[in-house]
Coordinates of C-alpha atoms and ligand atoms in Angstrom, one line a residue:
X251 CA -15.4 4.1 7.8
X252 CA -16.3 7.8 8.5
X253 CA -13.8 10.1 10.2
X254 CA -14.7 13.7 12.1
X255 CA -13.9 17.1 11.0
X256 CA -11.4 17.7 13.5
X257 CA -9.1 14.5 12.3
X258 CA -10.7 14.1 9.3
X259 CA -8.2 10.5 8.3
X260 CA -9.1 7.3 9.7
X261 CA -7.0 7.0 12.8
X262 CA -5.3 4.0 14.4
X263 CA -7.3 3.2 16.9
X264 CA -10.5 2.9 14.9
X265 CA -8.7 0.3 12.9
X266 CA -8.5 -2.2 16.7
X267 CA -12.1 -0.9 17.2
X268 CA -13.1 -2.8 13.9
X269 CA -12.3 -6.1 15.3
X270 CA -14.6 -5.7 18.7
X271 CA -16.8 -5.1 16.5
X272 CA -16.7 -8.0 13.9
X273 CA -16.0 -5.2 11.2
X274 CA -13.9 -6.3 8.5
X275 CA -10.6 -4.1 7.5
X276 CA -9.9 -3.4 3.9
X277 CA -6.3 -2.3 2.9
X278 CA -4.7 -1.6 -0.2
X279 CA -1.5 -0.6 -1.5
X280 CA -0.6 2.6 -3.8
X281 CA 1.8 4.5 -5.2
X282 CA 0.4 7.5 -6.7
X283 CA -2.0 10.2 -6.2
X284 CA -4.7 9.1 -8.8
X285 CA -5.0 5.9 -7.8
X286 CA -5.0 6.8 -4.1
X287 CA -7.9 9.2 -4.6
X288 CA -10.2 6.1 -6.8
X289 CA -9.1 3.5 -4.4
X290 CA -10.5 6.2 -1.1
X291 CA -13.4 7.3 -3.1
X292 CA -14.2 3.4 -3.4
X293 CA -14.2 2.6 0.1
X294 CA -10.7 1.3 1.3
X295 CA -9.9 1.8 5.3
X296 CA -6.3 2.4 4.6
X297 CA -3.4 2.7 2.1
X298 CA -0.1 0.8 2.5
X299 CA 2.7 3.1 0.7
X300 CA 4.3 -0.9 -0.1
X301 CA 7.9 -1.4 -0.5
X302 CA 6.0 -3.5 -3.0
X303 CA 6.9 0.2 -5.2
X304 CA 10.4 -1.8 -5.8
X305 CA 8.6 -4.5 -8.0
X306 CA 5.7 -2.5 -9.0
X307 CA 6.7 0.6 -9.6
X308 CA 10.6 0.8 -9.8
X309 CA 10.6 -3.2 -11.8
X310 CA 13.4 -4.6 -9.3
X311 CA 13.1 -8.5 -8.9
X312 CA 12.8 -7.7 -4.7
X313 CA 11.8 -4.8 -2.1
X314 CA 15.4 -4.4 -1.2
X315 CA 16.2 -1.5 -3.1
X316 CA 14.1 0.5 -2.1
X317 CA 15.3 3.9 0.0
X318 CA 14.3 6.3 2.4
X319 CA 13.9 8.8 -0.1
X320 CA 12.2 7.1 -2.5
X321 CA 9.5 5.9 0.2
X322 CA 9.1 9.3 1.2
X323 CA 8.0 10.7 -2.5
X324 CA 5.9 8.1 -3.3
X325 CA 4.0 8.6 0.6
X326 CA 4.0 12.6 0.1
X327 CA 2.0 11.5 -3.6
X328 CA -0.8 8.9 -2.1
X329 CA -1.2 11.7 0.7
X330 CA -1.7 14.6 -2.0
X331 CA -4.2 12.7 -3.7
X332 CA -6.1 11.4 -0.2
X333 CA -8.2 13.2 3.0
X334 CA -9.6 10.6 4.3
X335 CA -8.0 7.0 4.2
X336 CA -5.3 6.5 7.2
X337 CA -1.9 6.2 5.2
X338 CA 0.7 3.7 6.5
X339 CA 4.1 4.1 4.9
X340 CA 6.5 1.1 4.5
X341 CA 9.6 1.2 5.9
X342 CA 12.1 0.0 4.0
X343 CA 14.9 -2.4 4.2
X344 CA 17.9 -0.6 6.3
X345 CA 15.8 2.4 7.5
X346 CA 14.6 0.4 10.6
X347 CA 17.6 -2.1 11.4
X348 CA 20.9 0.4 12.1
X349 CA 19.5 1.7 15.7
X350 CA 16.8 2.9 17.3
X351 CA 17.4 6.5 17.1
X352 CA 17.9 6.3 13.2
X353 CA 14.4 4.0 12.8
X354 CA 12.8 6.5 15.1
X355 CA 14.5 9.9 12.8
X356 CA 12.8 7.6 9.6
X357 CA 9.6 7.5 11.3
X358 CA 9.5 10.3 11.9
X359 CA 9.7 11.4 8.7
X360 CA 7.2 9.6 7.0
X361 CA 4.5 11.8 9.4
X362 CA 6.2 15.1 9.0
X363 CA 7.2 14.7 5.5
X364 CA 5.2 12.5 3.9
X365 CA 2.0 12.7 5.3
X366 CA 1.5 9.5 7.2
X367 CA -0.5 8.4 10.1
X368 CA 1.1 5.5 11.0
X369 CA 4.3 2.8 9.8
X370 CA 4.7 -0.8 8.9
X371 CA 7.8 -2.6 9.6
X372 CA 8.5 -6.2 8.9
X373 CA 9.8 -8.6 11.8
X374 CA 9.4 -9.5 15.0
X375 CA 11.9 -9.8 18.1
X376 CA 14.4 -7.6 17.3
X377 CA 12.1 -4.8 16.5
X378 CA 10.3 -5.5 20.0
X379 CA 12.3 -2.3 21.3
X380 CA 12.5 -0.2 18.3
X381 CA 8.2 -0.5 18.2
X382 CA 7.8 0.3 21.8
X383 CA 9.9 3.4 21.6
X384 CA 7.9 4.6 18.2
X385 CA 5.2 4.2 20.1
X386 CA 6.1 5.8 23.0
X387 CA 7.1 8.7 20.5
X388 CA 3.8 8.8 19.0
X389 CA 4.5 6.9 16.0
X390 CA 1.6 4.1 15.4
X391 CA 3.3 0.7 13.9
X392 CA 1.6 -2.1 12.2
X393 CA 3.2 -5.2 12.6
X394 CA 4.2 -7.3 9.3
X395 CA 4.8 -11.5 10.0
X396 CA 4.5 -15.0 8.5
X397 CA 6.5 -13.9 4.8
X398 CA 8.5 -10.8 4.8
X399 CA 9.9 -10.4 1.5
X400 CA 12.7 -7.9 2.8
X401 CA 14.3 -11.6 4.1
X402 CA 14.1 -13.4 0.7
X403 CA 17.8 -13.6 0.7
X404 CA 17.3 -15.5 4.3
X405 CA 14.3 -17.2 3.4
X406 CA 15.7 -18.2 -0.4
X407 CA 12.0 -17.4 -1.9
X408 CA 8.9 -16.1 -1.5
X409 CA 7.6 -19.3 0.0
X410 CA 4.5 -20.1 2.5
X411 CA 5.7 -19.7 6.0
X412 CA 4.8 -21.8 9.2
X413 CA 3.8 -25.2 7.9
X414 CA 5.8 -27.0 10.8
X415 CA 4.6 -26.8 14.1
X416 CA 7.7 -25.3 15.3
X417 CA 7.6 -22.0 13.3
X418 CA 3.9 -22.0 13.3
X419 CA 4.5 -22.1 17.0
X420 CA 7.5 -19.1 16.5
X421 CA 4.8 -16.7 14.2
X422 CA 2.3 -17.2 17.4
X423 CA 4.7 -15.8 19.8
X424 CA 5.7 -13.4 17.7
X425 CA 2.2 -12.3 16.9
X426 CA 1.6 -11.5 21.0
X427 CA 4.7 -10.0 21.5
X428 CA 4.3 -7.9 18.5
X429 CA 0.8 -6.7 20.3
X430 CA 2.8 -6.3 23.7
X431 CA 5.0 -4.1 22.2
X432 CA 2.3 -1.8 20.9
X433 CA 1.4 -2.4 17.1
X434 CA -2.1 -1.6 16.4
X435 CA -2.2 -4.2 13.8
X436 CA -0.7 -7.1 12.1
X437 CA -0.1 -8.3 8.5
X438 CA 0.4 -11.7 8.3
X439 CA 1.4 -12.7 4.7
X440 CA 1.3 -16.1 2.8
X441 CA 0.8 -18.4 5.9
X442 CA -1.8 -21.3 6.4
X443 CA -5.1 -20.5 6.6
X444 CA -5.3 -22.3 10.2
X445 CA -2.3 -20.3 11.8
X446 CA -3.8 -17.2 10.6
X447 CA -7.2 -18.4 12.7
X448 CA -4.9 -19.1 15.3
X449 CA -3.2 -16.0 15.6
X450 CA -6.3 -14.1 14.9
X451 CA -8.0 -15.3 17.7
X452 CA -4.8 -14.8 20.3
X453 CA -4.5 -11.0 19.5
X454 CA -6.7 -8.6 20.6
X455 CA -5.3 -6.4 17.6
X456 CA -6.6 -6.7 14.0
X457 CA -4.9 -9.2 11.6
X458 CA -4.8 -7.9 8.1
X459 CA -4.0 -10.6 5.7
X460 CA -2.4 -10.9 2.5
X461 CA -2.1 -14.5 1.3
X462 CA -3.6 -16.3 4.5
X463 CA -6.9 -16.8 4.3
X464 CA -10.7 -15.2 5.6
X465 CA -10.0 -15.2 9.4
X466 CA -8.0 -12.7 9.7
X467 CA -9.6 -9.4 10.8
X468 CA -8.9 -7.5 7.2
X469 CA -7.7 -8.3 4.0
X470 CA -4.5 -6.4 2.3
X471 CA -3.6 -6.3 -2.1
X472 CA -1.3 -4.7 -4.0
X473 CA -3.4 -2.7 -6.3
X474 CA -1.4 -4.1 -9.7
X475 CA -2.8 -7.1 -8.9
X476 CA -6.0 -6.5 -7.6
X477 CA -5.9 -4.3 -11.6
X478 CA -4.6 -7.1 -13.1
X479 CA -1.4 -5.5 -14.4
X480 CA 1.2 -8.3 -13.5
X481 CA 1.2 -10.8 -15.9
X482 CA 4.5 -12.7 -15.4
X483 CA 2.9 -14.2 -11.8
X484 CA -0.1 -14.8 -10.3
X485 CA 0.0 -16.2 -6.7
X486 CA -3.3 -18.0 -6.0
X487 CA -4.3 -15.7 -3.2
X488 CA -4.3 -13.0 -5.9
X489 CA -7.9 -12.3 -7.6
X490 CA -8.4 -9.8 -10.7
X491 CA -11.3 -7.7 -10.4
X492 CA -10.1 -5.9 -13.4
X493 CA -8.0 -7.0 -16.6
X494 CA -6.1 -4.0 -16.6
X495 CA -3.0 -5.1 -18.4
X496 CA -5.1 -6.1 -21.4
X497 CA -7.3 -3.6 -21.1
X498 CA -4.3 -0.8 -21.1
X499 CA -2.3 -3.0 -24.3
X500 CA -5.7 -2.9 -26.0
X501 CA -6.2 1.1 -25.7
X502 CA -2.9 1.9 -26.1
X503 CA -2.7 0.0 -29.6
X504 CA -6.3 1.6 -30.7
X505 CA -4.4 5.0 -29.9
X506 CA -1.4 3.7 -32.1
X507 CA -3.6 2.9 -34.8
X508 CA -5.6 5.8 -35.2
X509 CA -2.0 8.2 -34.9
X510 CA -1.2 6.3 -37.5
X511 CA -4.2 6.4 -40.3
X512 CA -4.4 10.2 -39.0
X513 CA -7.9 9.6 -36.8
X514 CA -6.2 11.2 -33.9
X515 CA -6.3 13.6 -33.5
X516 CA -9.5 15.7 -35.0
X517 CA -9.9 19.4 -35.7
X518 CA -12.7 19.1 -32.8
X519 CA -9.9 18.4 -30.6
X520 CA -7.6 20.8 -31.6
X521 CA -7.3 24.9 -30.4
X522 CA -8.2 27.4 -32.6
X523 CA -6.1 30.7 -32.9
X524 CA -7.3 33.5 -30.5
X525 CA -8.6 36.1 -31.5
X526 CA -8.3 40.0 -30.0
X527 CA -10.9 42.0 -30.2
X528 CA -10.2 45.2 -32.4
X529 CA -12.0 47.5 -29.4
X530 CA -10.8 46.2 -26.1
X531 CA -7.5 45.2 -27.2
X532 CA -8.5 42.0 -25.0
X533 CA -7.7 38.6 -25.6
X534 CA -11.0 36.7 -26.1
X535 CA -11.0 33.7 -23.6
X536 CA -10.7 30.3 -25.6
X537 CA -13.6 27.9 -25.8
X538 CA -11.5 25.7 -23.6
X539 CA -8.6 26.0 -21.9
Ligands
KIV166 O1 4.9 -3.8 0.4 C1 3.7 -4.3 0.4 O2 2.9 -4.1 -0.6 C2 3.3 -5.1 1.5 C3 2.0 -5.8 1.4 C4 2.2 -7.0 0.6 C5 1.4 -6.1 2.7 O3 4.0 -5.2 2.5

């Protein structure tokens, strides 16, 4: 997606353009500024700053940990590295439930301080409030439905969501009230394929999905996955296009070996002593610095 000199990021509302016009979304999560930069230079629409950082980054077993402040520092990195991707930071769990004047204070932050063009929050009723008024502020929110790991302890897993009819039903309404209330867009994560159609087709906003199927308007990762890094689980929704965990284990060993039998590293990758010239008195610039 190309964006204009004068806001030179994708912007919100070209995201609800791309469903009017059949264009599909492509979302992906990071942490850092190298990977940011590779992952804009290779074509994504946006990048999710995820509380996924807690399992990812930070190695807690859930997303609950993760604070204000280390949201922010991990957004103000992916922005550094980034000009043109939109960046949506993730709020995280207890910066958005206290009140609305705290939730709106976070916001706020993540655009001032950390670079961000628009924020995610998980949930639904509750919230419907607390999104208008971001809104109203300025504040674009994408929505975040079906399984929101911030309420594993409520939910006791990380299980599919809306296999009866009732909360199938309950993830509809929420889906067009969420819209009401003014998010530009809508993850829906690990739900059934059909409810995703269904809640695709009763929004007028994009559904980005993560777990849920090809109807939805766009397709979310976490990158670690997408790289292959996380070995301990593999969700079935989750595709390697890289065997980065391998891939690093191997190169890192080859590294260890050659430290070791003295092949690393050589005198063609080592600095030689500057020298001064006699007549100038100036130091002659290295080779290399
Ligand atoms: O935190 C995250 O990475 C997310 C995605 C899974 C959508 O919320």
């Amino acid at each position: 997606m190309s964006s204009s000199k004068i806001f030179p990021r994708v912007t919100a509302p070209q995201l609800v353009r791309c469903k009017a016009e059949g264009r599909r979304i492509v979302g992906l999560t990071a942490y850092d500024a190298v990977f940011a930069a590779h992952e804009e230079e290779a074509g994504v629409d946006f990048l999710l700053v995820g509380d996924s950082a807690g399992n990812v980054i930070a190695g807690h077993s859930t997303t609950i940990p993760m604070t204000m402040e280390a949201m922010l520092f991990l957004t103000r990195c992916v922005s550094r590295g980034t000009s043109r991707v939109m960046i949506v930071a993730d709020m995280p769990f207890g910066s958005f439930q206290i009140s609305v004047e705290d939730t709106v204070s976070n916001a706020v932050r993540f655009l001032k301080e950390g670079g961000a063009q628009a924020v995610k929050m998980e949930g639904a009723g509750y919230l419907l409030g607390t999104i208008r008024r971001l809104v109203d502020v300025g504040i674009p929110v994408m929505g975040h439905i079906g399984l929101t790991p911030q309420r594993v302890n409520v939910f006791g897993g990380f299980n599919v969501q809306g296999r009866t009819p009732e909360s199938a039903n309950a993830l509809v309404e929420d889906a067009k009230e969420l819209e009401n209330a003014g998010c530009f867009s809508l993850v829906l994560e690990k739900i059934p394929l059909e409810l995703a159609r269904q809640i695709t087709e009763s929004v007028s906003i994009p559904t980005i999905g993560i777990g849920s199927g090809p109807h939805c308007d766009g397709q979310i990762l976490v990158n670690y996955d997408l790289f292959g890094m996380f070995e301990q689980f593999k969700p079935k929704f989750v595709r390697h296009y890289l065997e980065g965990a391998q891939l690093i284990r191997e190169a890192v060993s080859h590294w260890v070996e050659d430290v070791r039998e003295g092949k690393y590293p050589t005198a063609e990758e080592s600095y030689s002593q500057r020298t001064v010239k006699a007549s100038s008195g100036k130091v002659v610039p290295p080779e290399e610095e």
